[in-house]
């Protein structure tokens, strides 16, 4: 099975849906990702006591 034949149903599905979902706001998604990454950074620096 080639990569092209495996990805064909997903491409068809994305084209049928327009490639955009109404509930996904880019600002909220990006802001949430930023907050999660900053939280992970803070947790990592709290456990790194040997600096």
Coordinates of N, CA and C in Angstrom, one line a residue:
X1 N 0.8 -1.2 0.0 CA 0.0 0.0 0.0 C 0.9 1.2 0.0
X2 N 0.7 2.1 -1.0 CA 1.5 3.3 -1.0 C 0.9 4.4 -0.2
X3 N 1.8 5.4 0.1 CA 1.3 6.5 0.9 C 0.2 7.3 0.2
X4 N 0.3 7.3 -1.1 CA -0.7 8.1 -1.8 C -2.1 7.4 -1.7
X5 N -2.1 6.1 -1.8 CA -3.4 5.4 -1.7 C -3.9 5.4 -0.3
X6 N -3.0 5.4 0.7 CA -3.5 5.5 2.1 C -4.0 6.8 2.4
X7 N -3.5 7.9 1.8 CA -4.0 9.3 2.2 C -5.1 9.7 1.3
X8 N -5.5 9.0 0.3 CA -6.5 9.4 -0.6 C -7.9 9.6 0.1
X9 N -8.3 8.7 0.9 CA -9.6 8.9 1.6 C -9.6 10.1 2.5
X10 N -8.5 10.4 3.1 CA -8.4 11.6 4.0 C -8.5 12.9 3.2
X11 N -7.8 12.9 2.0 CA -7.9 14.1 1.2 C -9.3 14.3 0.7
X12 N -10.0 13.2 0.3 CA -11.3 13.3 -0.2 C -12.2 13.8 0.9
X13 N -12.1 13.4 2.1 CA -12.9 13.8 3.3 C -12.6 15.3 3.6
X14 N -11.4 15.7 3.5 CA -11.0 17.1 3.8 C -11.6 18.0 2.7
X15 N -11.6 17.6 1.4 CA -12.2 18.4 0.4 C -13.7 18.5 0.5
X16 N -14.3 17.4 0.9 CA -15.8 17.4 1.1 C -16.2 18.3 2.2
X17 N -15.4 18.4 3.3 CA -15.7 19.2 4.4 C -15.3 20.7 4.2
X18 N -14.5 20.9 3.2 CA -14.0 22.2 2.9 C -12.7 22.5 3.6
X19 N -12.2 21.5 4.4 CA -10.9 21.6 5.1 C -11.0 22.6 6.3
X20 N -12.2 22.9 6.7 CA -12.3 23.9 7.8 C -13.5 23.4 8.7
X21 N -13.2 23.4 10.0 CA -14.3 23.1 10.9 C -14.7 24.3 11.6
X22 N -16.0 24.5 11.8 CA -16.5 25.8 12.3 C -16.1 26.0 13.8
X23 N -15.9 24.9 14.5 CA -15.7 25.1 16.0 C -14.2 25.3 16.3
X24 N -13.3 25.3 15.3 CA -11.9 25.5 15.5 C -11.5 27.0 15.2
X25 N -11.4 27.8 16.2 CA -11.0 29.2 16.1 C -9.5 29.2 16.2
X26 N -8.8 29.7 15.2 CA -7.3 29.7 15.2 C -6.7 30.5 16.4
X27 N -7.4 31.6 16.8 CA -6.8 32.3 17.9 C -6.9 31.6 19.2
X28 N -8.0 30.9 19.4 CA -8.2 30.1 20.6 C -7.3 28.9 20.6
X29 N -7.2 28.2 19.5 CA -6.3 27.1 19.4 C -4.8 27.5 19.6
X30 N -4.4 28.6 19.0 CA -3.0 29.0 19.2 C -2.8 29.5 20.6
X31 N -3.7 30.2 21.2 CA -3.6 30.7 22.6 C -3.5 29.5 23.6
X32 N -4.4 28.5 23.3 CA -4.3 27.4 24.2 C -3.0 26.6 24.1
X33 N -2.5 26.5 22.9 CA -1.2 25.8 22.7 C -0.1 26.6 23.4
X34 N -0.1 27.9 23.3 CA 0.9 28.8 24.0 C 0.8 28.6 25.5
X35 N -0.4 28.6 26.0 CA -0.5 28.5 27.5 C 0.0 27.1 27.9
X36 N -0.4 26.0 27.2 CA 0.1 24.7 27.6 C 1.6 24.6 27.5
X37 N 2.2 25.1 26.4 CA 3.7 25.1 26.3 C 4.4 25.9 27.4
X38 N 3.8 27.0 27.8 CA 4.4 27.8 28.9 C 4.3 27.1 30.2
X39 N 3.1 26.4 30.4 CA 3.0 25.6 31.6 C 4.0 24.5 31.7
X40 N 4.2 23.8 30.5 CA 5.2 22.7 30.5 C 6.6 23.2 30.7
X41 N 6.9 24.4 30.2 CA 8.2 25.0 30.4 C 8.4 25.3 31.9
X42 N 7.3 25.9 32.5 CA 7.4 26.2 34.0 C 7.6 25.0 34.8
X43 N 6.9 23.9 34.5 CA 7.0 22.6 35.2 C 8.4 22.1 35.1
X44 N 8.9 22.1 33.8 CA 10.3 21.6 33.6 C 11.3 22.4 34.4
X45 N 11.2 23.7 34.4 CA 12.2 24.5 35.1 C 12.1 24.3 36.6
X46 N 10.9 24.0 37.1 CA 10.7 23.7 38.6 C 11.4 22.4 39.0
X47 N 11.4 21.4 38.1 CA 12.0 20.1 38.5 C 13.5 20.1 38.2
X48 N 14.0 21.1 37.4 CA 15.4 21.1 37.1 C 16.2 21.9 38.1
X49 N 16.5 21.3 39.2 CA 17.2 22.0 40.3 C 18.7 22.0 40.2
X50 N 19.3 21.3 39.3 CA 20.7 21.2 39.2 C 21.4 22.3 38.3
X51 N 20.7 23.4 38.1 CA 21.2 24.4 37.2 C 22.1 25.4 37.9

